[in-house]
mmCIF file of C-alpha atoms in Angstrom:
data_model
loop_
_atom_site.group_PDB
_atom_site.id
_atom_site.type_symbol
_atom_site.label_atom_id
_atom_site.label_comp_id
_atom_site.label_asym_id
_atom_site.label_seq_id
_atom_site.Cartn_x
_atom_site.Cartn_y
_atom_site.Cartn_z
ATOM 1 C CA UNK A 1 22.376 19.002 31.457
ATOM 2 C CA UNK A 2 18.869 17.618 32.404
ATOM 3 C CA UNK A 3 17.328 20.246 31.033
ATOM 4 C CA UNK A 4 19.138 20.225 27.686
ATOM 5 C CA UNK A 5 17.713 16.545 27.663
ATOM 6 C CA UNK A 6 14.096 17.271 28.473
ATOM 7 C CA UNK A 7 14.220 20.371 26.012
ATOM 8 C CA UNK A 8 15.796 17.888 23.059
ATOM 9 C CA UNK A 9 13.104 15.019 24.037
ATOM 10 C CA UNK A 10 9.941 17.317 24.028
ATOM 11 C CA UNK A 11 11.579 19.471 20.537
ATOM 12 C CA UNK A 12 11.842 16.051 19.098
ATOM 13 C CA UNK A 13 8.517 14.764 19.966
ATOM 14 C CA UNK A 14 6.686 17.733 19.372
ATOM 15 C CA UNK A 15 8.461 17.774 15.683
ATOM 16 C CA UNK A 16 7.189 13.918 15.130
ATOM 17 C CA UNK A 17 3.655 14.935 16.375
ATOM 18 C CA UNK A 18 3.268 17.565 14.205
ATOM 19 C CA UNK A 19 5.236 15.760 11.145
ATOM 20 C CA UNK A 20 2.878 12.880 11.967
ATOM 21 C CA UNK A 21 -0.258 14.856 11.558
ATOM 22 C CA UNK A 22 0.359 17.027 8.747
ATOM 23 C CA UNK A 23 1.197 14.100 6.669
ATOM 24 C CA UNK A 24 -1.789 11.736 7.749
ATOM 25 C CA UNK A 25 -4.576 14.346 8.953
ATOM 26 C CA UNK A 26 -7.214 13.185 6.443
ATOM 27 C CA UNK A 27 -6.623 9.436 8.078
ATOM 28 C CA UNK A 28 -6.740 10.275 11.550
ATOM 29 C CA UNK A 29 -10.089 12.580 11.201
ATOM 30 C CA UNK A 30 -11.665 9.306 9.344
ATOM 31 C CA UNK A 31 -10.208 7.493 12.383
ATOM 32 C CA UNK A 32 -12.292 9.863 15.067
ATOM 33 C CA UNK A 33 -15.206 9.346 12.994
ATOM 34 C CA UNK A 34 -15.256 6.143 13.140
ATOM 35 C CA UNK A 35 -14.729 5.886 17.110
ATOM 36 C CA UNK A 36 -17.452 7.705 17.088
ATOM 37 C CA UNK A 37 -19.973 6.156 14.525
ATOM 38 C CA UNK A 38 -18.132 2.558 15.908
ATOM 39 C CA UNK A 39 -19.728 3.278 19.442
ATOM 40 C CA UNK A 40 -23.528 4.755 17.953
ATOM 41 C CA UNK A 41 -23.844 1.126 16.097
ATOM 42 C CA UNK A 42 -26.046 -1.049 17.755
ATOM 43 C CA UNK A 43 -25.972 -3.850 15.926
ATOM 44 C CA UNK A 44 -23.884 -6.654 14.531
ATOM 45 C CA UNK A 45 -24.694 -5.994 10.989
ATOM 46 C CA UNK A 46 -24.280 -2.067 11.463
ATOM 47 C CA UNK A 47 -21.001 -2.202 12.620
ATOM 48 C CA UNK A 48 -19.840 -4.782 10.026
ATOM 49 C CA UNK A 49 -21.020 -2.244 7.520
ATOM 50 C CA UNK A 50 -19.665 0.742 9.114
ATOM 51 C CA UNK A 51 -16.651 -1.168 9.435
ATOM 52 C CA UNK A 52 -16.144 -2.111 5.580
ATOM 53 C CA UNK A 53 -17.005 1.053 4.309
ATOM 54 C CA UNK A 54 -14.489 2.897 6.801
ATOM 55 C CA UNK A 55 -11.945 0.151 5.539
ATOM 56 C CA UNK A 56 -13.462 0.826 1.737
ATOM 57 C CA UNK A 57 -12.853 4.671 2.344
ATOM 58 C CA UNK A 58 -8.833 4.313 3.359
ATOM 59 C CA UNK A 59 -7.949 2.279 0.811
ATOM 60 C CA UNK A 60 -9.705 3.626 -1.821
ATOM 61 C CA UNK A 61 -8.256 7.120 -0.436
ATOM 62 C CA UNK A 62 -4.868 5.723 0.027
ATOM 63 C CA UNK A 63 -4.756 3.338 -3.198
ATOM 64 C CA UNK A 64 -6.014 6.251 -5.234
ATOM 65 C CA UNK A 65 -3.950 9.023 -3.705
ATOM 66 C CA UNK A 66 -6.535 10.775 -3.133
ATOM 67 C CA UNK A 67 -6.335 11.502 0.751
ATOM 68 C CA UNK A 68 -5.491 14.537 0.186
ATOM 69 C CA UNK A 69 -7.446 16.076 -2.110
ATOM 70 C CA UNK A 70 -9.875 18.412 -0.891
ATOM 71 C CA UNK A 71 -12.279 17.975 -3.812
ATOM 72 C CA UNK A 72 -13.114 14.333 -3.001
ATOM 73 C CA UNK A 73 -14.274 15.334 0.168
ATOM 74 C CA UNK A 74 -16.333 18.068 -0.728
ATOM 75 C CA UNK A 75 -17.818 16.059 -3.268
ATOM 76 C CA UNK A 76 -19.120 13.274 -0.628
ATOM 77 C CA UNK A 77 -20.628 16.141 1.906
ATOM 78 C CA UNK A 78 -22.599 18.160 -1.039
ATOM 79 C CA UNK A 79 -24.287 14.746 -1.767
ATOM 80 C CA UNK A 80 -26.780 15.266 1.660
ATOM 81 C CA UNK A 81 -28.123 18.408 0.201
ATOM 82 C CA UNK A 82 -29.213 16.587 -3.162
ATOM 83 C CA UNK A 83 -30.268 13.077 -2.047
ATOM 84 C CA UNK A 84 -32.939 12.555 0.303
ATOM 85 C CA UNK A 85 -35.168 9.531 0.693
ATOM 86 C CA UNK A 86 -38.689 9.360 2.413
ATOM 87 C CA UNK A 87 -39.284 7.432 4.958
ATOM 88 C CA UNK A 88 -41.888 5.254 3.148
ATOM 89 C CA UNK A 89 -39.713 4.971 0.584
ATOM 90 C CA UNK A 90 -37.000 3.454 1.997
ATOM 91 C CA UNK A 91 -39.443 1.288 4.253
ATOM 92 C CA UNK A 92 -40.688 -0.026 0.541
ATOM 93 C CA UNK A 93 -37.462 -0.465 -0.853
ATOM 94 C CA UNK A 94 -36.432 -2.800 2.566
ATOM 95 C CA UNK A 95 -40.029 -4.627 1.957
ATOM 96 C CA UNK A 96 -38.656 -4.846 -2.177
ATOM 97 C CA UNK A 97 -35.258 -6.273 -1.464
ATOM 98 C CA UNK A 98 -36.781 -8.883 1.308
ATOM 99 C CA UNK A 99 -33.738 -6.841 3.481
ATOM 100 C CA UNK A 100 -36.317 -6.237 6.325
ATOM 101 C CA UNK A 101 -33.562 -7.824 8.764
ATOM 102 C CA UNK A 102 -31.011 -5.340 8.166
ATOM 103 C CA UNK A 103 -31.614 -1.445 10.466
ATOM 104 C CA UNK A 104 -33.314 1.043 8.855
ATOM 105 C CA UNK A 105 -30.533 3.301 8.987
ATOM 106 C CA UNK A 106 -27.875 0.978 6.909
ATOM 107 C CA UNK A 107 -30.866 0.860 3.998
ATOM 108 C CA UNK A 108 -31.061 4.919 4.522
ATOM 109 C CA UNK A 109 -27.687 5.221 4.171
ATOM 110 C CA UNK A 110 -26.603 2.512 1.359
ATOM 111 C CA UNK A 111 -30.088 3.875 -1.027
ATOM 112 C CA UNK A 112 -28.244 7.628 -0.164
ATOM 113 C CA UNK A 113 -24.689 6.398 -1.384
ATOM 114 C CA UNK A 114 -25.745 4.616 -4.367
ATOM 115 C CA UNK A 115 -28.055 7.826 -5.462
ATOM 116 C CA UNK A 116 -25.117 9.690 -4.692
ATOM 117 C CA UNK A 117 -22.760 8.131 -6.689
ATOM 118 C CA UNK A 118 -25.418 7.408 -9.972
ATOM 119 C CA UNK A 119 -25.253 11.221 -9.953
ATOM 120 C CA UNK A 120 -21.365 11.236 -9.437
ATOM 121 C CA UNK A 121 -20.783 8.811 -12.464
ATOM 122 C CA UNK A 122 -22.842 10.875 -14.712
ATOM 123 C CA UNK A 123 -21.133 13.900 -13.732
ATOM 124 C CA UNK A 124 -17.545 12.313 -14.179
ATOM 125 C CA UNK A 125 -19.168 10.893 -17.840
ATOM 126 C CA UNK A 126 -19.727 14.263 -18.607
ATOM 127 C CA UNK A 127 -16.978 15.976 -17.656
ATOM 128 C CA UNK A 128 -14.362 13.529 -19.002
ATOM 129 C CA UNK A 129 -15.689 13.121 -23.030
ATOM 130 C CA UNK A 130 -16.754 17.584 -23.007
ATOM 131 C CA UNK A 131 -13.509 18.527 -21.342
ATOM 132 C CA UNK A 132 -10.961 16.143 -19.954
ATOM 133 C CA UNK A 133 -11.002 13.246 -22.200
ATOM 134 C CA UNK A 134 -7.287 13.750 -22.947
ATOM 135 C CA UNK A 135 -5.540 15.165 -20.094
ATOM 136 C CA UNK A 136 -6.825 12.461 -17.636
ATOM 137 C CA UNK A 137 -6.843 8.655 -17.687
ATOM 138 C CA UNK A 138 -10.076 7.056 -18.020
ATOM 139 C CA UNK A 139 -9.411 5.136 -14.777
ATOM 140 C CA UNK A 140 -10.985 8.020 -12.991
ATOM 141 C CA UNK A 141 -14.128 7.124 -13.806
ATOM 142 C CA UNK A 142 -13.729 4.225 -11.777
ATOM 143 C CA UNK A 143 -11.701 5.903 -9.157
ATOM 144 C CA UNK A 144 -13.609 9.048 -8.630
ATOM 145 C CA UNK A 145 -17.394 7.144 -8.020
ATOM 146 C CA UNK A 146 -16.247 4.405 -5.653
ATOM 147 C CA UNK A 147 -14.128 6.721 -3.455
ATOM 148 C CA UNK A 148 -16.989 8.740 -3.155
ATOM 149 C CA UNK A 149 -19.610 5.901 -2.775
ATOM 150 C CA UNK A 150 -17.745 4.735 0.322
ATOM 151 C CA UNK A 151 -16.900 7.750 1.524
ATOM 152 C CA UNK A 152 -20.727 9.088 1.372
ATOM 153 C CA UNK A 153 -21.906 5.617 3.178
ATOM 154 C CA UNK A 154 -19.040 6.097 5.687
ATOM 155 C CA UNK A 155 -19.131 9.525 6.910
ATOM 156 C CA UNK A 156 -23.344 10.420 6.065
ATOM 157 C CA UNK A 157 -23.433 10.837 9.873
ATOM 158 C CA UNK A 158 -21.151 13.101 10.032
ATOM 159 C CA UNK A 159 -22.414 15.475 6.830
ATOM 160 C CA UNK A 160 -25.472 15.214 8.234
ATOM 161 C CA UNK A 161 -24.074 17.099 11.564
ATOM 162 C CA UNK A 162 -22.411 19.209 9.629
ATOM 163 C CA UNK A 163 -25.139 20.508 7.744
ATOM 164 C CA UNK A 164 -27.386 20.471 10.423
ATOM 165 C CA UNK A 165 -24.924 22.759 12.235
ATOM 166 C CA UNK A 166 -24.326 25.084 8.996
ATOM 167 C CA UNK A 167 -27.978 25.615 8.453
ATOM 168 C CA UNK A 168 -28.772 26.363 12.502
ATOM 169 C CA UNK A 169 -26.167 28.660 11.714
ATOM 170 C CA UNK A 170 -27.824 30.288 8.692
ATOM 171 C CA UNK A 171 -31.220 30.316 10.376
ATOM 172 C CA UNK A 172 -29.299 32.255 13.723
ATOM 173 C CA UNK A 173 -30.728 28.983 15.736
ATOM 174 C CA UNK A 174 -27.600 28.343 17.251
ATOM 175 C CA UNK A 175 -27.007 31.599 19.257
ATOM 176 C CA UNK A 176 -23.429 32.483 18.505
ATOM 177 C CA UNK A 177 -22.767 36.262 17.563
ATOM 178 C CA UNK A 178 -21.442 37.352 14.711
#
């Protein structure tokens, strides 16, 4: 009797776990990330950005349905790759925009969305009058370049692991055997 109780409570919990996470696993990965980014911020006006574009990224994800779809999220981590900013550059563009108050790191990362997404919008341009123009509403063009602007500015830490990691990978750095 016990024993049929403790089997039905952990069968029915382990079903809700796993229910839970295969219906929200794109939400609850953004959530780790932003533990982790949440505790690397060291100051006020980093963590008030981190913290609207992780709030920027769920809705747009969830508004959008887009959680889900595996393309938006490759599109935000092949942006590192393409955009990269100089150090002096981004030093002049803080001097520029009088922002010298704000971290380095929140200028790095908002110049690297907003390239990001210029090239994103003229992609989606592109793509929607050649080829798409009449299978897909036009409201993608919105959708598609502010998902992925506060995506890139919300998980850019994490690509930038990521690739790190791939290329140690490539370059046999990282020691593990094939």
């Amino acid at each position: 009797m016990i024993v049929e109780r403790i089997e039905y409570v952990v069968n029915t919990t382990t079903r809700f776990v796993v229910d839970f996470w295969v219906r929200h696993w794109p939400l609850l990965l953004l959530i780790l990330c932003a533990v982790l980014d949440f505790l690397g911020a060291d100051d006020i006006i980093s963590r008030l950005v981190f913290a609207a574009s992780f709030v920027g990224t769920v809705a747009c994800l969830k508004a959008f349905h887009l959680e889900r779809c595996f393309w938006i999220y490759g599109l935000a981590f092949m942006g590192l790759p393409f955009v990269a900013f100089d150090p002096v550059n981004i030093h002049e563009i803080q001097k520029y925009l009088h922002l010298e108050a704000l971290d380095y790191n929140i200028i790095w990362r908002i110049t690297e969305a907003v390239q990001w997404t210029g090239v994103i919008i003229a992609l989606s341009v592109g793509l929607y009058f050649l080829r798409f123009r009449h299978r897909v509403s036009p409201l993608v063009l919105i959708k598609i370049p502010l998902t992925t602007f506060v995506m890139y500015l919300f998980l850019q830490p994490f690509f930038m692991l990521t690739w790190f990691i791939l290329i140690m990978q490539v370059y046999g750095i990282l020691g593990i055997p094939e």
